[in-house]
Short mmCIF file of C-alpha atoms in Angstrom, two decimals:
data_model
loop_
_atom_site.label_atom_id
_atom_site.label_comp_id
_atom_site.label_asym_id
_atom_site.label_seq_id
_atom_site.Cartn_x
_atom_site.Cartn_y
_atom_site.Cartn_z
CA VAL A 13 2.73 -5.60 -12.81
CA SER A 14 6.22 -4.58 -10.90
CA ASP A 15 8.54 -7.39 -10.09
CA LEU A 16 9.12 -7.08 -6.37
CA LEU A 17 9.41 -10.53 -5.95
CA GLY A 18 11.06 -11.96 -8.36
CA PRO A 19 14.99 -11.36 -7.40
CA LEU A 20 14.55 -12.19 -4.19
CA ASP A 21 16.04 -15.62 -2.75
CA GLY A 22 13.74 -17.70 -0.22
CA GLU A 23 15.40 -15.59 2.69
CA ALA A 24 14.44 -12.48 1.42
CA ARG A 25 10.65 -12.97 0.29
CA ARG A 26 10.36 -14.37 3.63
CA ALA A 27 11.45 -11.03 5.57
CA LEU A 28 9.15 -8.86 2.81
CA PHE A 29 6.03 -11.53 3.82
CA ARG A 30 6.43 -11.02 7.40
CA GLY A 31 7.21 -6.94 7.14
CA TYR A 32 3.85 -7.26 5.50
CA PHE A 33 1.97 -9.02 7.97
CA LEU A 34 3.71 -6.70 10.63
CA ALA A 35 2.63 -3.65 8.94
CA ALA A 36 6.25 -2.75 8.77
CA LEU A 37 6.57 -1.99 4.83
CA ASP A 38 6.28 1.43 3.46
CA GLU A 39 2.96 1.92 1.40
CA GLU A 40 4.63 1.65 -1.77
CA ARG A 41 6.43 -1.70 -1.43
CA THR A 42 3.03 -2.57 0.13
CA ALA A 43 1.26 -2.20 -2.50
CA ARG A 44 3.56 -3.29 -5.10
CA LEU A 45 3.52 -6.39 -3.26
CA GLU A 46 -0.30 -6.79 -3.00
CA GLU A 47 -0.12 -6.15 -6.82
CA GLU A 48 2.01 -9.01 -7.39
CA VAL A 49 0.36 -11.44 -4.85
CA LEU A 50 -3.29 -10.76 -6.01
CA GLY A 51 -2.07 -11.67 -9.79
CA GLU A 52 -0.47 -15.08 -8.84
CA HIS A 53 -1.83 -17.30 -6.85
CA ALA A 54 1.42 -19.59 -6.21
CA LEU A 55 2.37 -16.13 -4.88
CA TYR A 56 -0.35 -15.84 -2.52
CA GLU A 57 -0.02 -19.39 -1.39
CA GLU A 58 3.78 -19.10 -0.50
CA MET A 59 3.09 -15.62 1.07
CA ASP A 60 0.08 -17.04 2.92
CA GLY A 61 2.37 -19.95 4.60
CA CYS A 62 4.91 -17.55 5.64
CA ALA A 63 1.78 -16.22 7.91
CA ASP A 64 1.47 -19.60 9.38
CA GLU A 65 4.96 -19.63 9.99
CA LEU A 66 4.83 -16.47 11.75
CA ILE A 67 1.54 -17.27 14.00
CA ARG A 68 4.01 -20.78 14.95
CA ASP A 69 6.69 -18.57 15.92
CA TYR A 70 4.31 -16.36 18.09
CA LEU A 71 2.93 -19.36 19.65
CA ALA A 72 6.10 -20.73 20.29
CA GLY A 73 7.61 -17.73 21.93
CA ALA A 74 9.88 -17.76 19.34
CA LEU A 75 9.29 -13.61 17.98
CA ALA A 76 11.39 -11.07 19.53
CA ALA A 77 9.67 -8.42 21.10
CA GLU A 78 9.27 -5.71 18.70
CA GLU A 79 7.90 -8.40 16.64
CA ARG A 80 5.57 -10.04 19.02
CA GLY A 81 4.40 -5.89 19.77
CA ARG A 82 3.86 -6.05 16.26
CA PHE A 83 2.18 -9.20 15.94
CA GLU A 84 -0.39 -8.10 18.70
CA ARG A 85 -1.40 -5.06 17.63
CA HIS A 86 -1.61 -5.55 13.81
CA PHE A 87 -2.00 -9.12 12.72
CA LEU A 88 -4.25 -9.80 15.53
CA ALA A 89 -6.49 -6.75 15.03
CA SER A 90 -8.48 -9.13 12.99
CA PRO A 91 -11.34 -11.62 13.79
CA ARG A 92 -10.37 -13.71 10.92
CA ARG A 93 -6.45 -13.98 11.70
CA ARG A 94 -7.46 -14.27 15.83
CA GLU A 95 -9.40 -17.33 14.29
CA ARG A 96 -6.72 -18.86 12.32
CA VAL A 97 -3.99 -18.45 15.16
CA ALA A 98 -6.71 -20.32 17.41
CA PHE A 99 -6.64 -22.79 14.58
CA LEU A 100 -3.02 -23.25 14.63
CA ARG A 101 -2.40 -23.61 18.50
CA ASP A 102 -5.42 -26.37 18.65
CA LEU A 103 -3.60 -28.06 16.06
CA GLY A 104 -0.51 -27.65 17.94
CA GLN A 105 -2.01 -29.51 20.79
CA ALA A 106 -2.95 -31.85 18.17
CA ILE A 107 0.35 -32.56 17.49
CA ASP A 108 1.46 -33.37 20.79
CA ARG A 109 -0.96 -35.67 21.28
CA VAL A 110 -0.39 -37.69 18.10
CA ALA A 111 3.56 -37.18 18.25
CA PRO A 112 4.73 -36.44 21.99
CA LEU A 113 7.69 -34.69 21.94
CA PRO A 114 10.79 -37.07 21.92
CA VAL A 115 12.98 -36.02 25.13
CA PRO A 116 16.44 -35.71 23.23
CA ALA A 117 19.45 -37.53 24.02
CA ARG A 118 20.96 -34.25 25.54
CA SER A 119 18.42 -33.88 27.53
CA ARG A 120 18.37 -37.14 29.23
CA ARG A 121 22.40 -37.02 29.62
CA ALA A 122 21.62 -33.59 31.59
CA VAL A 123 19.20 -35.29 33.84
CA TYR A 124 21.91 -38.14 34.62
CA LEU A 125 24.53 -35.77 34.95
CA ALA A 126 22.06 -33.43 37.59
CA LEU A 127 21.08 -36.97 39.35
CA ALA A 128 24.80 -37.43 39.53
CA ALA A 129 25.46 -34.44 40.64
CA ALA A 130 22.72 -34.30 43.70
CA LEU A 131 23.99 -37.82 45.02
CA LEU A 132 27.54 -36.11 45.02
CA LEU A 133 26.22 -32.71 46.64
CA ALA A 134 24.36 -34.99 49.24
CA ALA A 135 27.42 -37.36 50.09
CA LEU A 136 29.47 -34.24 50.42
CA LEU A 137 27.11 -32.55 52.83
CA ALA A 138 26.41 -35.71 54.51
CA PHE A 139 30.07 -35.48 55.11
CA LEU A 140 30.57 -31.88 55.94
CA ARG A 141 28.25 -32.58 58.70
CA LEU A 142 29.92 -35.17 60.84
CA ARG A 143 32.60 -32.55 60.46
CA PRO A 144 31.53 -29.06 61.20
CA ALA A 145 34.98 -27.90 61.90
CA ALA A 146 36.03 -28.44 58.42
CA VAL A 147 33.06 -26.40 57.10
CA PRO A 148 35.05 -22.68 56.44
CA GLN A 149 32.98 -20.06 58.54
CA ARG A 150 32.31 -17.45 55.65
CA ALA A 151 30.45 -20.37 53.72
CA ARG A 152 28.04 -20.64 56.80
CA GLN A 153 27.65 -16.70 56.75
CA PRO A 154 24.47 -15.16 55.29
CA VAL A 155 25.69 -12.93 52.02
CA ARG A 156 24.38 -9.73 52.06
CA ALA A 157 23.79 -7.38 49.33
CA PRO A 158 25.16 -3.98 48.89
CA SER A 159 22.39 -1.08 47.87
CA ALA A 160 21.78 0.57 44.83
CA GLY A 161 24.22 2.98 44.37
CA ALA A 162 26.52 2.39 46.89
CA PRO A 163 29.60 0.28 46.89
CA SER A 164 29.64 -3.48 46.28
CA GLY A 165 29.85 -4.90 49.72
CA LEU A 166 27.78 -2.78 51.83
CA PRO A 167 24.38 -4.39 53.09
CA ALA A 168 21.18 -3.62 51.86
CA PRO A 169 19.13 -6.53 53.79
CA GLU A 170 15.58 -4.80 52.83
CA ARG A 171 16.29 -5.24 49.24
CA LEU A 172 17.40 -9.32 49.51
CA ARG A 173 16.73 -11.77 51.53
CA THR A 174 19.14 -13.82 51.34
CA THR A 175 18.71 -17.48 53.62
CA PRO A 176 21.73 -19.88 52.55
CA LEU A 177 20.17 -23.32 52.82
CA PRO A 178 22.79 -26.27 53.82
CA ALA A 179 20.57 -28.99 52.25
CA ALA A 180 20.53 -27.33 48.63
CA ASP A 181 22.51 -24.12 48.63
CA ILE A 182 19.70 -22.66 47.22
CA GLN A 183 19.95 -18.37 47.68
CA GLU A 184 16.35 -16.83 48.13
CA VAL A 185 16.35 -13.50 45.87
CA ALA A 186 13.11 -11.10 46.36
CA LEU A 187 12.99 -9.22 43.15
CA ALA A 188 11.10 -5.82 42.45
CA GLY A 189 8.83 -5.52 39.56
CA GLY A 190 8.65 -3.31 36.85
CA SER A 191 11.05 -2.13 34.39
CA ALA A 192 11.05 1.66 35.99
CA ALA A 193 12.92 0.29 39.39
CA GLY A 194 16.44 0.31 39.79
CA PRO A 195 18.21 -3.65 39.22
CA THR A 196 18.08 -5.36 42.60
CA PRO A 197 21.49 -6.51 43.59
CA VAL A 198 22.19 -9.68 43.85
CA ALA A 199 25.44 -10.69 45.81
CA ILE A 200 26.42 -14.83 44.87
CA ALA A 201 28.40 -16.13 47.09
CA GLY A 202 31.14 -18.97 45.57
CA HIS A 203 29.02 -21.94 47.58
CA VAL A 204 25.26 -21.31 45.89
CA SER A 205 24.66 -23.41 43.53
CA ALA A 206 21.08 -21.51 42.20
CA LEU A 207 18.99 -18.66 43.31
CA ARG A 208 15.37 -18.80 43.71
CA LEU A 209 13.96 -15.81 42.32
CA ARG A 210 10.83 -14.40 43.33
CA VAL A 211 8.70 -11.39 41.29
CA PRO A 212 5.55 -9.96 41.96
CA PHE A 213 3.27 -9.94 38.94
CA ALA A 214 2.70 -7.48 36.59
CA GLY A 215 -1.67 -7.69 36.11
CA PRO A 216 -3.62 -11.01 36.80
CA ALA A 217 -2.10 -14.19 37.46
CA SER A 218 -2.03 -16.72 34.41
CA PRO A 219 -2.04 -20.67 34.65
CA SER A 220 1.82 -20.48 33.24
CA TYR A 221 4.46 -18.23 32.28
CA ALA A 222 7.38 -18.70 29.74
CA VAL A 223 10.42 -17.03 31.53
CA VAL A 224 13.22 -15.94 30.37
CA VAL A 225 16.58 -14.21 31.58
CA ARG A 226 18.31 -11.77 29.52
CA ASP A 227 21.56 -10.18 30.22
CA ALA A 228 22.44 -6.45 29.22
CA ALA A 229 23.50 -7.73 25.37
CA GLY A 230 19.85 -9.30 24.93
CA THR A 231 21.39 -13.01 25.17
CA VAL A 232 19.27 -15.25 26.58
CA ARG A 233 20.78 -17.18 29.93
CA TRP A 234 17.78 -19.26 30.91
CA ARG A 235 14.45 -19.64 29.72
CA SER A 236 11.74 -21.82 30.98
CA ASP A 237 8.46 -22.38 28.91
CA ASP A 238 6.18 -23.33 31.86
CA VAL A 239 6.33 -22.05 35.35
CA ALA A 240 3.46 -22.09 36.99
CA PRO A 241 2.97 -19.05 39.81
CA ALA A 242 3.78 -19.70 43.13
CA SER A 243 1.22 -17.73 44.84
CA ALA A 244 -1.85 -15.45 43.47
CA THR A 245 0.57 -12.95 43.43
CA ALA A 246 4.12 -13.87 42.52
CA LEU A 247 6.25 -16.29 40.56
CA GLU A 248 9.12 -18.53 41.33
CA VAL A 249 12.20 -19.49 39.25
CA VAL A 250 15.16 -21.50 40.08
CA VAL A 251 18.16 -20.24 38.04
CA PRO A 252 21.55 -22.02 38.68
CA SER A 253 23.79 -19.40 39.42
CA ALA A 254 26.94 -21.17 37.06
CA ALA A 255 24.31 -19.13 34.27
CA LEU A 256 24.94 -15.99 35.81
CA SER A 257 28.10 -13.62 35.84
CA GLU A 258 28.73 -10.72 36.92
CA GLY A 259 26.60 -8.40 34.91
CA ASP A 260 22.97 -7.27 34.95
CA TYR A 261 20.16 -8.74 33.77
CA GLU A 262 16.17 -8.83 33.16
CA LEU A 263 13.97 -11.53 33.62
CA VAL A 264 10.40 -11.40 31.19
CA ALA A 265 7.71 -13.36 32.48
CA GLU A 266 4.96 -13.52 29.76
CA GLY A 267 1.24 -15.17 30.98
CA GLU A 268 -0.13 -17.73 28.95
CA ALA A 269 -2.97 -15.60 28.33
CA LEU A 270 -1.27 -12.88 26.43
CA ARG A 271 0.85 -15.25 24.11
CA GLY A 272 -2.82 -16.70 23.23
CA PRO A 273 -5.00 -14.63 21.20
CA GLU A 274 -8.04 -14.51 23.09
CA GLY A 275 -6.57 -13.96 26.91
CA PRO A 276 -6.97 -10.69 28.36
CA ARG A 277 -4.04 -8.26 27.47
CA VAL A 278 -1.48 -7.83 30.31
CA PRO A 279 1.70 -6.57 30.08
CA PRO A 280 4.57 -8.89 30.79
CA THR A 281 6.25 -9.09 34.53
CA ARG A 282 9.56 -7.81 34.19
CA ALA A 283 12.19 -7.23 37.11
CA ARG A 284 16.23 -6.13 36.73
CA PHE A 285 18.65 -7.34 38.75
CA ARG A 286 22.35 -7.11 39.19
CA VAL A 287 24.91 -9.89 39.88
CA ILE A 288 27.73 -9.84 41.99
CA ARG A 289 29.81 -12.31 42.33
CA GLN A 290 31.49 -13.00 46.10
CA PRO A 291 34.40 -15.59 47.17
CA VAL B 29 -30.45 -0.48 -8.05
CA THR B 30 -32.91 -2.89 -7.10
CA SER B 31 -31.28 -5.91 -5.95
CA GLU B 32 -33.65 -7.82 -9.08
CA ALA B 33 -32.02 -5.56 -11.47
CA LYS B 34 -28.14 -5.83 -9.72
CA TRP B 35 -28.55 -9.84 -9.80
CA ALA B 36 -29.89 -9.75 -13.59
CA LEU B 37 -26.82 -7.60 -14.16
CA THR B 38 -24.30 -9.78 -12.27
CA GLY B 39 -25.48 -12.87 -14.03
CA GLU B 40 -24.54 -12.33 -17.22
CA GLY B 41 -20.95 -10.36 -16.22
CA LEU B 42 -20.29 -13.67 -13.96
CA ARG B 43 -20.92 -15.62 -17.13
CA ARG B 44 -18.53 -13.18 -18.72
CA LEU B 45 -15.90 -13.10 -15.71
CA LEU B 46 -15.69 -17.03 -15.59
CA GLU B 47 -15.12 -16.93 -19.56
CA ARG B 48 -12.25 -15.10 -18.41
CA LEU B 49 -10.82 -16.89 -15.74
CA GLY B 50 -10.45 -20.19 -17.48
CA SER B 51 -11.64 -22.26 -20.55
CA GLY B 52 -14.54 -24.61 -19.14
CA PRO B 53 -16.44 -24.85 -15.70
CA GLU B 54 -14.05 -27.04 -14.42
CA GLU B 55 -11.16 -24.62 -14.78
CA SER B 56 -13.23 -21.01 -14.42
CA GLY B 57 -15.01 -22.80 -11.25
CA PRO B 58 -11.63 -23.21 -9.06
CA ALA B 59 -10.05 -20.35 -10.45
CA TYR B 60 -12.90 -17.66 -9.59
CA GLU B 61 -12.38 -19.53 -6.19
CA ARG B 62 -8.95 -18.98 -6.02
CA LEU B 63 -9.53 -15.05 -6.93
CA ARG B 64 -12.26 -14.63 -4.35
CA LEU B 65 -10.31 -16.13 -1.70
CA ARG B 66 -7.01 -14.22 -2.65
CA LEU B 67 -9.60 -10.70 -2.67
CA THR B 68 -11.16 -11.72 0.96
CA ASP B 69 -7.43 -11.89 2.61
CA TYR B 70 -6.45 -8.90 0.87
CA PHE B 71 -9.44 -7.05 2.47
CA ASP B 72 -8.90 -8.95 5.71
CA TRP B 73 -4.94 -8.01 6.19
CA ARG B 74 -6.07 -4.58 5.12
CA GLY B 75 -8.12 -3.88 8.13
CA VAL B 76 -11.56 -4.59 6.10
CA SER B 77 -14.42 -6.06 8.68
CA GLY B 78 -16.22 -8.30 6.74
CA PRO B 79 -13.61 -8.68 3.74
CA GLU B 80 -15.54 -11.85 2.10
CA ALA B 81 -18.39 -9.18 1.38
CA ALA B 82 -15.96 -6.65 0.06
CA ALA B 83 -14.36 -9.78 -2.02
CA ASP B 84 -17.74 -10.63 -3.69
CA GLU B 85 -18.33 -6.38 -4.26
CA THR B 86 -15.38 -6.38 -6.03
CA LEU B 87 -16.11 -9.72 -8.20
CA ASP B 88 -19.23 -8.13 -8.44
CA ARG B 89 -18.16 -4.81 -9.82
CA VAL B 90 -15.32 -6.43 -12.10
CA ALA B 91 -18.11 -8.73 -13.28
CA ARG B 92 -20.86 -5.56 -14.11
CA ARG B 93 -17.89 -3.73 -16.15
CA LEU B 94 -17.47 -6.27 -18.01
CA SER B 95 -21.17 -6.99 -19.10
CA GLU B 96 -21.35 -3.53 -19.87
CA GLY B 97 -18.72 -4.31 -22.50
CA GLU B 98 -15.83 -2.53 -21.07
CA GLU B 99 -12.03 -3.46 -22.54
CA VAL B 100 -9.98 -5.32 -19.67
CA ARG B 101 -6.82 -6.73 -21.12
CA GLN B 102 -5.19 -7.99 -17.76
CA LEU B 103 -8.06 -9.12 -15.46
CA ARG B 104 -6.62 -10.08 -12.39
CA SER B 105 -4.67 -6.28 -12.75
CA TYR B 106 -7.86 -4.81 -13.30
CA ALA B 107 -9.40 -6.82 -9.99
CA TYR B 108 -6.64 -5.62 -8.03
CA GLY B 109 -7.38 -2.15 -9.26
CA VAL B 110 -11.51 -2.13 -8.51
CA ALA B 111 -10.11 -3.89 -5.09
CA ARG B 112 -8.33 -0.84 -4.07
CA HIS B 113 -11.17 1.50 -5.25
CA VAL B 114 -13.64 -1.01 -2.82
CA LEU B 115 -11.32 -0.83 0.16
CA GLN B 116 -11.15 2.77 0.29
CA GLU B 117 -14.68 2.83 0.31
CA ARG B 118 -14.91 0.15 2.97
CA LEU B 119 -12.09 1.77 5.22
CA ARG B 120 -13.85 5.25 4.94
CA GLU B 121 -17.39 3.45 5.74
CA GLN B 122 -15.51 1.86 8.95
CA ALA B 123 -13.97 4.90 9.88
CA ARG B 124 -17.52 6.72 9.88
CA GLU B 125 -19.22 3.66 11.94
CA GLU B 126 -16.41 3.42 14.09
CA GLN B 127 -16.56 7.08 15.00
CA ALA B 128 -20.42 6.92 15.46
CA ALA B 129 -20.76 4.33 17.87
CA GLU B 130 -17.56 4.49 19.11
CA SER B 131 -16.78 0.46 18.96
CA VAL B 132 -15.29 -1.46 21.18
CA ARG B 133 -14.04 -4.43 18.65
CA PRO B 134 -15.69 -7.62 20.05
CA SER B 135 -13.37 -9.92 21.70
CA PRO B 136 -14.06 -13.62 20.57
CA GLY B 137 -16.49 -15.93 22.68
CA GLY B 138 -14.42 -18.63 24.75
CA ARG B 139 -14.56 -22.49 24.10
CA SER B 140 -16.38 -24.24 26.86
CA ALA B 141 -13.86 -27.06 27.76
CA GLU B 142 -16.70 -29.95 25.87
CA GLU B 143 -16.15 -27.59 22.82
CA GLN B 144 -12.40 -27.75 23.15
CA GLU B 145 -11.80 -31.28 23.45
CA ARG B 146 -14.15 -32.20 20.78
CA ARG B 147 -12.23 -29.81 18.37
CA LEU B 148 -8.70 -31.40 19.59
CA ASP B 149 -10.59 -34.96 18.83
CA CYS B 150 -11.57 -33.62 15.15
CA LEU B 151 -8.17 -32.60 14.77
CA VAL B 152 -6.41 -35.96 15.66
CA GLY B 153 -8.31 -37.80 13.51
CA CYS B 154 -7.81 -35.18 10.56
CA LEU B 155 -4.04 -35.53 11.45
CA ALA B 156 -4.69 -39.63 10.85
CA GLU B 157 -6.06 -39.22 7.71
CA LEU B 158 -3.10 -37.47 6.41
CA THR B 159 0.09 -39.62 4.20
CA GLY B 160 2.95 -40.22 6.15
CA GLU B 161 5.18 -37.75 4.31
CA GLU B 162 2.00 -35.28 5.03
CA ARG B 163 1.95 -36.12 8.65
CA GLU B 164 5.41 -35.39 8.81
CA LEU B 165 5.09 -31.95 7.47
CA ALA B 166 2.24 -30.80 9.25
CA ILE B 167 4.20 -32.10 12.40
CA ALA B 168 7.20 -30.57 11.86
CA TYR B 169 5.89 -27.35 10.56
CA TYR B 170 2.75 -26.51 12.75
CA ARG B 171 4.61 -27.75 16.15
CA THR B 172 5.06 -25.25 18.47
CA SER B 173 6.35 -26.75 21.28
CA GLY B 174 9.87 -28.10 21.09
CA PRO B 175 13.02 -27.12 19.28
CA SER B 176 13.39 -23.61 17.67
CA PRO B 177 10.22 -23.50 14.74
CA VAL B 178 13.31 -21.95 12.51
CA GLN B 179 15.46 -25.06 12.43
CA ASP B 180 12.28 -27.16 12.13
CA ARG B 181 11.78 -25.53 8.87
CA ARG B 182 15.18 -25.96 7.83
CA GLY B 183 15.25 -28.94 8.24
CA LEU B 184 12.54 -30.21 6.86
CA ALA B 185 13.05 -28.38 3.73
CA GLY B 186 16.04 -30.19 3.22
CA ARG B 187 14.57 -33.65 4.16
CA LEU B 188 12.34 -33.21 1.68
CA GLY B 189 14.38 -31.42 -1.24
CA LEU B 190 12.10 -28.29 -1.24
CA SER B 191 13.04 -24.79 -1.31
CA ALA B 192 11.30 -22.27 1.76
CA GLY B 193 8.92 -21.09 -0.52
CA ALA B 194 7.47 -24.48 -2.20
CA LEU B 195 7.67 -25.67 1.71
CA ARG B 196 5.29 -22.69 3.00
CA THR B 197 3.21 -23.53 -0.44
CA ARG B 198 2.77 -27.11 0.59
CA ALA B 199 2.28 -26.08 4.41
CA HIS B 200 -0.63 -23.39 3.03
CA ARG B 201 -2.30 -26.35 1.17
CA LEU B 202 -2.42 -28.69 3.97
CA ARG B 203 -3.83 -26.37 6.44
CA HIS B 204 -6.15 -25.47 4.41
CA ARG B 205 -7.05 -29.48 3.80
CA LEU B 206 -6.76 -29.76 7.95
CA GLU B 207 -9.30 -26.65 8.51
CA GLY B 208 -12.03 -27.89 5.86
CA CYS B 209 -11.35 -31.51 7.85
CA LEU B 210 -11.70 -29.72 11.34
CA HIS B 211 -15.32 -28.02 9.57
CA ALA B 212 -16.57 -31.02 8.26
CA CYS B 213 -15.80 -32.93 11.43
CA LEU B 214 -17.66 -30.66 13.90
CA GLN B 215 -20.27 -30.62 11.26
CA GLY B 216 -21.11 -34.25 11.43
CA ARG B 217 -20.79 -34.56 15.15
CA GLU B 218 -23.45 -31.29 15.46
CA GLY B 219 -25.71 -33.66 12.98
CA ARG B 220 -25.31 -36.84 15.20
#
């Protein structure tokens, strides 16, 4: 028996096992690995535990896009493995019942800070309403977006619906769905605290969505794992403007049914946008 | 070969196979089950529909060769060699059948809300039967909500003083127990 696994450390073995389950190994390495694993039960157990890790990462939405695609094409091709995914999903739900996830201290602190910020903002707005003359005229004007391909600053109201809401300073943005469309320009004025991004679904609606906003380098700038649809055709998320500097972004929303093994195969909803900061 | 003749052949071969797998029934029985499980997963990983039947066919062929007096030095390597032949045959058969029937993979039937609730109740009971350390392992390893799974696993391996490989092995055994517990619980409820 060739010794493929022996010289490898834990991480390298894990990578090899995952490659096997995702059909990413060449035939020679596949056959060598199978021979070793079939000959030694302890290796089989380790490899099978790695399949559990992969399933758990999939269910937790922690797989990269390419891995997720391979998982859905290859791993979920077997009814036996789909059954296993369903079992681990149920086990995850049972675990949440017996050991509810504690709210981390950092999150609690974030909630307190958000409350404090909201109170301060409310007090400030009340003060400004009492002294309307003190509000700079520019801050009360609707923000206009440049059209695609046009120099920054030119208006394109058909692409970008902006309604300054003094009570919350949330800017409404309608994004065009689909990766084929060019990025929707989004001009953000200095006083805007958050964007409400509205995007039409690709495919049928799902009960909930995992939504991620990534920058051009692929870094996650914002995410939320349990977003209910705003209507039968569209999704809305509120993203803090502080999370978005100038540049290009992609919003990806994956429906719950897509993440589970038994749901209909619907493509994730994607929308691209370009942030332009305004004073 | 009639099924009777096949069984007679397999019965003698099975005895020889068990002898090769362990020195007594306490050793050879579990070793047989473990080998069968590995073969079943092998066929499943390779996309064979009916992987259990393919594993049984492999073991049957190995047993038959042993009963025919074939000299087998490394039983597990030999079994793997036979399994590869069975795999090729099965995949060819599948390709023919799929081409003929233009079969579409049947989608698994959804569970009713009641069935799903029964499963979750059973699993909660199964988790309650674990020891404290086992429960901690199950929770950290198999929770799908919350922080990054990778960090959870590394933290857990460190707390338990285990390597990543040993952690996977323990999780694998625990998951098998939980599956068995769920199965028994659901059967018990159906029997009521």
